[in-house]
């Protein structure tokens, strides 16, 4: 398989930024529930997360799809176009801030910004803080009950539990909790 073919089968994460008109936040949040439910039924969808602003009126949608082709199918679908027509006058997408990634660097990117990724030592430490407790729990709770399994099957349990938990639960939450430390300027 060529490198091009392999990269097309990788999961993709895309971040969309929305500028909401002041006073229309409740309407927008209602819309997010509907468009999220629609997207969740779309083939290849692996989840949608919404990040609400602490200040201001920019909301961010983080979409996870099985591959770039299925993401493109959703983006060009009549269903999505219909949902976008409903948001007219409430919010507009800031298309210049749309970002996509197929790698784990998405754990450390701030949506809708051009902020550089944190220093690698901070990414390593944050990943360790997320992975160590889960690794400990897997070794303590799961590994003892799999000792009679063949080695390839036992070895598969660890990444099958660890990677989805890190990608969808632990690292998004941890990067939000640590964001001030991760993205602090060197002189700050």
Coordinates of N, CA and C in Angstrom, one line a residue:
X1 N 0.9 -1.2 0.0 CA 0.0 0.0 0.0 C 0.9 1.2 0.0
X2 N 0.6 2.2 -0.8 CA 1.4 3.4 -0.9 C 1.1 4.3 0.3
X3 N 2.0 5.3 0.5 CA 1.8 6.3 1.6 C 0.5 7.1 1.4
X4 N 0.2 7.4 0.2 CA -1.0 8.2 -0.1 C -2.2 7.4 0.3
X5 N -2.3 6.1 -0.1 CA -3.4 5.3 0.3 C -3.5 5.1 1.8
X6 N -2.4 4.9 2.4 CA -2.5 4.8 3.9 C -3.0 6.0 4.6
X7 N -2.6 7.2 4.1 CA -3.0 8.4 4.8 C -4.5 8.7 4.6
X8 N -5.1 8.2 3.5 CA -6.5 8.4 3.2 C -7.4 7.6 4.2
X9 N -6.8 6.5 4.8 CA -7.6 5.7 5.7 C -7.5 6.1 7.1
X10 N -6.7 7.1 7.4 CA -6.5 7.6 8.8 C -7.7 8.4 9.2
X11 N -8.1 8.3 10.5 CA -9.1 9.2 11.0 C -8.7 10.6 10.9
X12 N -9.7 11.5 10.8 CA -9.4 12.9 10.7 C -10.2 13.7 11.7
X13 N -9.6 14.7 12.2 CA -10.3 15.6 13.1 C -10.3 17.0 12.5
X14 N -11.4 17.7 12.5 CA -11.6 19.0 11.9 C -12.2 19.9 12.9
X15 N -11.7 21.1 13.0 CA -12.2 22.1 13.9 C -12.8 23.3 13.1
X16 N -14.1 23.6 13.5 CA -14.8 24.7 12.8 C -15.1 25.7 13.8
X17 N -15.0 27.0 13.5 CA -15.2 28.1 14.4 C -16.4 28.8 13.9
X18 N -17.3 29.2 14.9 CA -18.5 29.9 14.6 C -18.6 31.2 15.4
X19 N -18.9 32.3 14.7 CA -19.1 33.6 15.3 C -20.6 33.7 15.5
X20 N -21.0 33.8 16.8 CA -22.4 33.9 17.1 C -22.8 35.3 17.4
X21 N -23.9 35.7 16.9 CA -24.4 37.1 17.1 C -24.7 37.3 18.6
X22 N -24.3 38.4 19.2 CA -24.6 38.6 20.6 C -26.1 38.5 20.9
X23 N -26.4 37.8 22.0 CA -27.8 37.6 22.3 C -28.4 36.4 21.7
X24 N -27.7 35.7 20.8 CA -28.3 34.6 20.1 C -27.7 33.3 20.5
X25 N -27.0 33.3 21.6 CA -26.2 32.1 22.1 C -27.2 30.9 22.4
X26 N -28.3 31.2 23.0 CA -29.3 30.1 23.3 C -29.8 29.5 22.0
X27 N -30.1 30.3 21.0 CA -30.5 29.8 19.7 C -29.4 28.9 19.1
X28 N -28.2 29.4 19.2 CA -27.1 28.7 18.6 C -26.9 27.4 19.3
X29 N -27.0 27.4 20.6 CA -26.8 26.1 21.4 C -27.9 25.1 21.0
X30 N -29.1 25.6 20.8 CA -30.2 24.7 20.4 C -29.8 24.1 19.0
X31 N -29.3 24.9 18.1 CA -28.9 24.5 16.8 C -27.8 23.4 16.9
X32 N -26.8 23.6 17.8 CA -25.7 22.7 17.9 C -26.2 21.3 18.3
X33 N -27.2 21.2 19.1 CA -27.8 19.9 19.5 C -28.4 19.2 18.3
X34 N -29.1 20.0 17.4 CA -29.7 19.4 16.2 C -28.7 18.9 15.2
X35 N -27.7 19.8 14.9 CA -26.7 19.5 13.9 C -25.8 18.4 14.4
X36 N -25.5 18.3 15.6 CA -24.7 17.2 16.2 C -25.4 15.9 16.1
X37 N -26.7 15.9 16.4 CA -27.5 14.6 16.2 C -27.5 14.2 14.8
X38 N -27.7 15.1 13.9 CA -27.7 14.8 12.4 C -26.3 14.2 12.0
X39 N -25.2 14.9 12.4 CA -23.9 14.5 12.1 C -23.6 13.1 12.7
X40 N -24.1 12.8 13.9 CA -23.7 11.6 14.5 C -24.3 10.4 13.8
X41 N -25.3 10.6 13.0 CA -25.9 9.5 12.2 C -25.3 9.3 10.9
X42 N -24.3 10.2 10.5 CA -23.7 10.2 9.2 C -22.6 9.1 9.2
X43 N -22.5 8.4 8.1 CA -21.5 7.3 8.0 C -20.1 7.9 8.3
X44 N -19.3 7.2 9.1 CA -18.0 7.5 9.4 C -17.8 8.5 10.5
X45 N -18.9 9.1 11.1 CA -18.8 10.0 12.2 C -18.3 9.3 13.4
X46 N -17.3 9.9 14.1 CA -16.8 9.3 15.3 C -16.9 10.2 16.5
X47 N -17.8 11.2 16.4 CA -18.0 12.1 17.5 C -17.9 13.6 17.1
X48 N -18.6 14.4 17.8 CA -18.6 15.8 17.7 C -18.5 16.4 19.1
X49 N -17.6 17.4 19.3 CA -17.5 18.0 20.6 C -17.7 19.5 20.3
X50 N -18.3 20.2 21.2 CA -18.5 21.7 21.1 C -17.7 22.3 22.3
X51 N -16.9 23.3 21.9 CA -16.2 24.1 22.9 C -16.8 25.5 23.0
X52 N -17.3 25.8 24.1 CA -18.0 27.1 24.3 C -17.0 28.2 24.8
X53 N -17.1 29.4 24.4 CA -16.1 30.4 24.7 C -16.2 30.8 26.2
X54 N -15.1 31.1 26.8 CA -15.1 31.7 28.1 C -15.5 33.2 28.0
X55 N -15.0 33.8 27.0 CA -15.3 35.2 26.7 C -15.6 35.3 25.2
X56 N -16.5 36.2 24.9 CA -16.7 36.5 23.4 C -17.8 35.5 22.9
X57 N -17.9 35.5 21.6 CA -19.0 34.8 20.9 C -18.5 33.8 19.9
X58 N -17.3 33.2 20.1 CA -16.8 32.2 19.1 C -16.9 30.8 19.8
X59 N -17.6 30.0 19.1 CA -17.8 28.6 19.5 C -17.0 27.8 18.5
X60 N -16.5 26.6 19.0 CA -15.7 25.7 18.1 C -16.4 24.3 18.1
X61 N -16.5 23.7 16.9 CA -16.9 22.3 16.8 C -15.7 21.5 16.4
X62 N -15.5 20.4 17.1 CA -14.4 19.5 16.8 C -15.1 18.2 16.3
X63 N -14.9 17.9 15.0 CA -15.5 16.8 14.4 C -14.5 15.7 14.2
X64 N -14.8 14.4 14.5 CA -14.0 13.3 14.3 C -14.6 12.4 13.3
X65 N -14.0 12.1 12.2 CA -14.5 11.2 11.1 C -13.5 10.1 10.9
X66 N -14.0 9.0 10.4 CA -13.2 7.8 10.1 C -12.1 8.0 9.1
X67 N -12.3 8.9 8.1 CA -11.3 9.2 7.1 C -11.7 10.5 6.4
X68 N -10.8 11.1 5.7 CA -11.1 12.4 5.0 C -12.2 12.3 4.0
X69 N -12.4 11.2 3.3 CA -13.5 11.1 2.4 C -14.9 11.2 3.0
X70 N -15.0 10.5 4.2 CA -16.3 10.6 4.9 C -16.6 12.0 5.5
X71 N -15.5 12.6 5.9 CA -15.7 14.0 6.4 C -16.1 14.9 5.2
X72 N -15.5 14.7 4.0 CA -15.9 15.5 2.9 C -17.3 15.2 2.5
X73 N -17.7 14.0 2.6 CA -19.1 13.6 2.2 C -20.1 14.3 3.2
X74 N -19.7 14.4 4.5 CA -20.6 15.2 5.4 C -20.6 16.6 5.1
X75 N -19.4 17.2 4.8 CA -19.3 18.6 4.5 C -20.1 19.1 3.3
X76 N -20.2 18.2 2.3 CA -20.9 18.5 1.1 C -22.3 17.9 1.0
X77 N -22.8 17.3 2.1 CA -24.1 16.6 2.1 C -25.3 17.6 2.1
X78 N -26.4 17.2 1.6 CA -27.6 18.0 1.6 C -28.1 18.2 3.1
X79 N -27.8 17.2 3.9 CA -28.2 17.3 5.3 C -27.5 18.5 6.0
X80 N -26.2 18.6 5.8 CA -25.4 19.6 6.4 C -25.9 21.0 5.8
X81 N -26.1 21.0 4.5 CA -26.5 22.3 3.9 C -27.8 22.8 4.5
X82 N -28.7 21.8 4.7 CA -30.0 22.2 5.3 C -29.8 22.8 6.7
X83 N -29.0 22.2 7.5 CA -28.7 22.7 8.9 C -28.0 24.1 8.8
X84 N -27.2 24.3 7.9 CA -26.5 25.6 7.7 C -27.5 26.7 7.3
X85 N -28.5 26.3 6.6 CA -29.5 27.3 6.2 C -30.3 27.7 7.4
X86 N -30.5 26.9 8.4 CA -31.2 27.2 9.6 C -30.5 28.2 10.5
X87 N -29.2 28.3 10.4 CA -28.4 29.1 11.3 C -28.2 30.6 10.8
X88 N -28.7 30.8 9.6 CA -28.6 32.2 9.0 C -29.2 33.2 9.9
X89 N -28.4 34.2 10.2 CA -28.8 35.3 11.1 C -28.5 35.1 12.5
X90 N -28.1 33.9 12.9 CA -27.7 33.5 14.2 C -26.2 33.5 14.4
X91 N -25.5 32.8 13.4 CA -24.1 32.7 13.5 C -23.5 32.4 12.1
X92 N -22.3 32.7 12.0 CA -21.6 32.5 10.7 C -20.3 31.7 11.0
X93 N -20.0 30.8 10.1 CA -18.7 30.0 10.2 C -17.6 30.9 9.8
X94 N -16.5 30.9 10.6 CA -15.3 31.6 10.3 C -14.4 30.6 9.5
X95 N -14.7 30.5 8.2 CA -14.0 29.5 7.4 C -12.5 29.7 7.3
X96 N -12.0 30.9 7.5 CA -10.5 31.1 7.5 C -9.8 30.4 8.7
X97 N -10.6 30.0 9.7 CA -10.0 29.4 10.9 C -10.2 27.9 10.9
X98 N -10.8 27.3 9.8 CA -11.0 25.9 9.8 C -9.7 25.1 9.8
X99 N -9.6 24.1 10.6 CA -8.3 23.3 10.7 C -8.7 21.8 10.7
X100 N -7.8 21.0 10.1 CA -8.0 19.6 10.1 C -6.6 19.0 10.4
X101 N -6.7 17.8 11.0 CA -5.5 17.1 11.3 C -5.8 15.6 11.4
X102 N -4.8 14.8 11.0 CA -5.0 13.3 11.1 C -4.0 12.7 12.1
X103 N -3.3 13.6 12.8 CA -2.3 13.1 13.8 C -2.7 13.4 15.2
X104 N -2.0 13.0 16.2 CA -2.2 13.2 17.6 C -1.9 14.6 18.0
X105 N -1.3 15.4 17.1 CA -1.0 16.8 17.5 C -2.3 17.5 17.7
X106 N -3.4 17.0 17.3 CA -4.7 17.6 17.6 C -5.0 17.7 19.1
X107 N -4.4 16.9 19.9 CA -4.6 17.0 21.3 C -4.1 18.3 21.9
X108 N -3.1 18.9 21.2 CA -2.5 20.1 21.7 C -2.7 21.4 20.9
X109 N -3.6 21.4 20.0 CA -3.9 22.6 19.2 C -5.1 23.3 19.7
X110 N -5.0 24.6 19.7 CA -6.2 25.4 20.1 C -7.0 25.7 18.9
X111 N -8.3 25.4 18.9 CA -9.1 25.6 17.8 C -9.3 27.1 17.5
X112 N -9.4 27.4 16.2 CA -9.6 28.7 15.8 C -8.5 29.7 16.0
X113 N -7.3 29.2 16.3 CA -6.2 30.1 16.5 C -5.0 29.7 15.7
X114 N -4.0 30.6 15.7 CA -2.7 30.2 15.0 C -1.7 30.0 16.1
X115 N -2.1 29.8 17.3 CA -1.1 29.5 18.4 C -0.3 28.3 18.1
X116 N 1.0 28.4 18.3 CA 1.9 27.3 18.1 C 1.6 26.2 19.1
X117 N 1.9 25.0 18.7 CA 1.8 23.9 19.7 C 2.7 24.1 20.9
X118 N 2.4 23.6 22.0 CA 3.3 23.8 23.2 C 4.7 23.2 22.9
X119 N 5.7 23.5 23.7 CA 7.0 22.8 23.6 C 6.8 21.3 23.8
X120 N 7.6 20.6 23.1 CA 7.5 19.1 23.2 C 7.6 18.6 24.6
X121 N 8.4 19.1 25.5 CA 8.5 18.6 26.8 C 7.2 18.8 27.6
X122 N 6.5 19.8 27.3 CA 5.2 20.0 27.9 C 4.2 19.0 27.3
X123 N 4.2 18.7 26.0 CA 3.4 17.7 25.4 C 3.7 16.3 26.0
X124 N 5.0 16.0 26.2 CA 5.4 14.7 26.8 C 4.8 14.6 28.2
X125 N 5.0 15.6 29.0 CA 4.6 15.6 30.4 C 3.0 15.5 30.5
X126 N 2.3 16.3 29.7 CA 0.8 16.2 29.7 C 0.4 14.8 29.2
X127 N 1.0 14.2 28.2 CA 0.6 12.9 27.8 C 0.9 11.9 28.8
X128 N 2.0 12.0 29.5 CA 2.3 11.1 30.6 C 1.3 11.2 31.7
X129 N 0.9 12.4 32.1 CA -0.1 12.6 33.1 C -1.5 12.0 32.7
X130 N -1.8 11.9 31.4 CA -3.0 11.3 31.0 C -2.8 9.8 30.8
X131 N -1.7 9.3 30.4 CA -1.5 7.9 30.1 C -1.2 7.1 31.3
X132 N -0.4 7.6 32.2 CA 0.0 6.8 33.4 C -1.1 6.3 34.2
X133 N -2.1 7.1 34.7 CA -3.1 6.6 35.5 C -3.9 5.5 34.8
X134 N -4.2 5.7 33.5 CA -4.9 4.7 32.7 C -4.1 3.4 32.5
X135 N -2.8 3.6 32.3 CA -2.0 2.4 32.2 C -2.0 1.6 33.5
X136 N -1.9 2.3 34.6 CA -1.9 1.7 35.9 C -3.2 0.9 36.1
X137 N -4.3 1.6 35.7 CA -5.7 0.9 35.9 C -5.8 -0.3 35.0
X138 N -5.3 -0.2 33.8 CA -5.4 -1.4 32.9 C -4.5 -2.5 33.4
X139 N -3.3 -2.2 33.9 CA -2.4 -3.3 34.4 C -3.0 -3.9 35.7
X140 N -3.7 -3.1 36.5 CA -4.2 -3.6 37.8 C -5.5 -4.3 37.6
X141 N -6.4 -3.8 36.7 CA -7.8 -4.4 36.6 C -7.9 -5.4 35.4
X142 N -7.3 -5.1 34.3 CA -7.5 -5.9 33.1 C -6.5 -7.0 32.9
X143 N -5.2 -6.7 33.0 CA -4.2 -7.6 32.7 C -4.3 -8.9 33.5
X144 N -4.5 -8.9 34.8 CA -4.6 -10.2 35.6 C -5.6 -11.2 35.0
X145 N -6.7 -10.7 34.4 CA -7.7 -11.6 33.9 C -7.4 -12.1 32.5
X146 N -6.3 -11.6 31.9 CA -6.0 -12.0 30.5 C -4.7 -12.8 30.5
X147 N -4.2 -13.3 31.6 CA -2.9 -14.0 31.6 C -3.0 -15.3 30.9
X148 N -4.1 -15.9 30.7 CA -4.2 -17.2 30.0 C -4.4 -17.0 28.5
X149 N -4.6 -15.8 28.1 CA -4.9 -15.5 26.7 C -3.5 -15.6 25.9
X150 N -3.6 -15.9 24.6 CA -2.4 -15.9 23.8 C -1.8 -14.5 23.8
X151 N -0.5 -14.4 23.7 CA 0.2 -13.1 23.8 C -0.3 -12.0 22.8
X152 N -0.5 -12.4 21.5 CA -1.0 -11.3 20.6 C -2.3 -10.7 21.0
X153 N -3.2 -11.6 21.6 CA -4.5 -11.1 22.0 C -4.3 -10.2 23.3
X154 N -3.5 -10.7 24.2 CA -3.2 -9.9 25.4 C -2.6 -8.5 25.1
X155 N -1.7 -8.5 24.1 CA -1.0 -7.3 23.7 C -2.0 -6.3 23.1
X156 N -3.0 -6.9 22.4 CA -4.0 -6.0 21.7 C -5.0 -5.3 22.7
X157 N -5.2 -5.9 23.9 CA -6.1 -5.3 24.9 C -5.6 -3.9 25.3
X158 N -4.3 -3.8 25.6 CA -3.8 -2.5 26.1 C -4.1 -1.4 25.1
X159 N -3.6 -1.4 23.8 CA -3.9 -0.3 23.0 C -5.4 -0.1 22.6
X160 N -6.2 -1.2 22.6 CA -7.6 -1.1 22.3 C -8.3 -0.3 23.4
X161 N -7.8 -0.4 24.6 CA -8.4 0.4 25.7 C -7.8 1.7 25.9
X162 N -6.5 1.8 25.8 CA -5.8 3.0 26.1 C -6.0 4.1 25.0
X163 N -5.8 3.8 23.8 CA -5.8 4.8 22.7 C -7.2 5.5 22.6
X164 N -8.3 4.8 22.5 CA -9.6 5.5 22.4 C -9.9 6.4 23.7
X165 N -9.5 5.8 24.8 CA -9.7 6.6 26.1 C -8.9 7.9 26.0
X166 N -7.6 7.8 25.6 CA -6.8 9.0 25.5 C -7.3 10.0 24.5
X167 N -7.6 9.5 23.3 CA -8.0 10.3 22.2 C -9.4 11.0 22.5
X168 N -10.3 10.3 23.0 CA -11.7 10.9 23.1 C -12.1 11.4 24.4
X169 N -11.4 11.0 25.5 CA -11.8 11.4 26.8 C -10.7 12.1 27.6
X170 N -9.6 11.5 27.8 CA -8.6 12.0 28.7 C -7.8 13.2 28.2
X171 N -7.3 13.1 27.0 CA -6.4 14.2 26.5 C -7.3 15.4 26.2
X172 N -8.5 15.3 25.6 CA -9.2 16.6 25.4 C -9.5 17.3 26.8
X173 N -9.9 16.5 27.8 CA -10.1 17.1 29.1 C -8.9 17.6 29.7
X174 N -7.8 16.8 29.6 CA -6.5 17.3 30.3 C -6.0 18.5 29.6
X175 N -6.1 18.6 28.2 CA -5.5 19.8 27.6 C -6.4 21.0 27.9
X176 N -7.7 20.8 28.2 CA -8.5 22.0 28.6 C -8.0 22.4 30.0
X177 N -7.8 21.5 30.9 CA -7.4 21.8 32.3 C -6.1 22.4 32.3
X178 N -5.2 22.0 31.5 CA -3.8 22.5 31.5 C -3.5 23.6 30.5
X179 N -4.5 24.1 29.9 CA -4.3 25.0 28.7 C -3.5 26.3 29.1
X180 N -3.7 26.8 30.3 CA -2.9 28.0 30.7 C -1.5 27.7 30.8
X181 N -1.1 26.5 31.3 CA 0.2 26.1 31.5 C 0.8 25.7 30.1
X182 N 0.1 24.9 29.3 CA 0.6 24.5 28.0 C 0.9 25.6 27.1
X183 N 0.0 26.6 27.1 CA 0.2 27.7 26.0 C 0.7 29.0 26.6
X184 N 1.2 29.0 27.8 CA 1.8 30.2 28.4 C 3.0 30.6 27.6
X185 N 3.1 31.9 27.3 CA 4.3 32.4 26.5 C 5.6 32.1 27.4
X186 N 6.7 31.9 26.7 CA 7.9 31.6 27.5 C 8.3 32.7 28.5
X187 N 8.0 34.0 28.3 CA 8.3 35.0 29.3 C 7.2 35.2 30.3
X188 N 6.1 34.4 30.2 CA 4.9 34.6 31.1 C 5.0 33.6 32.1

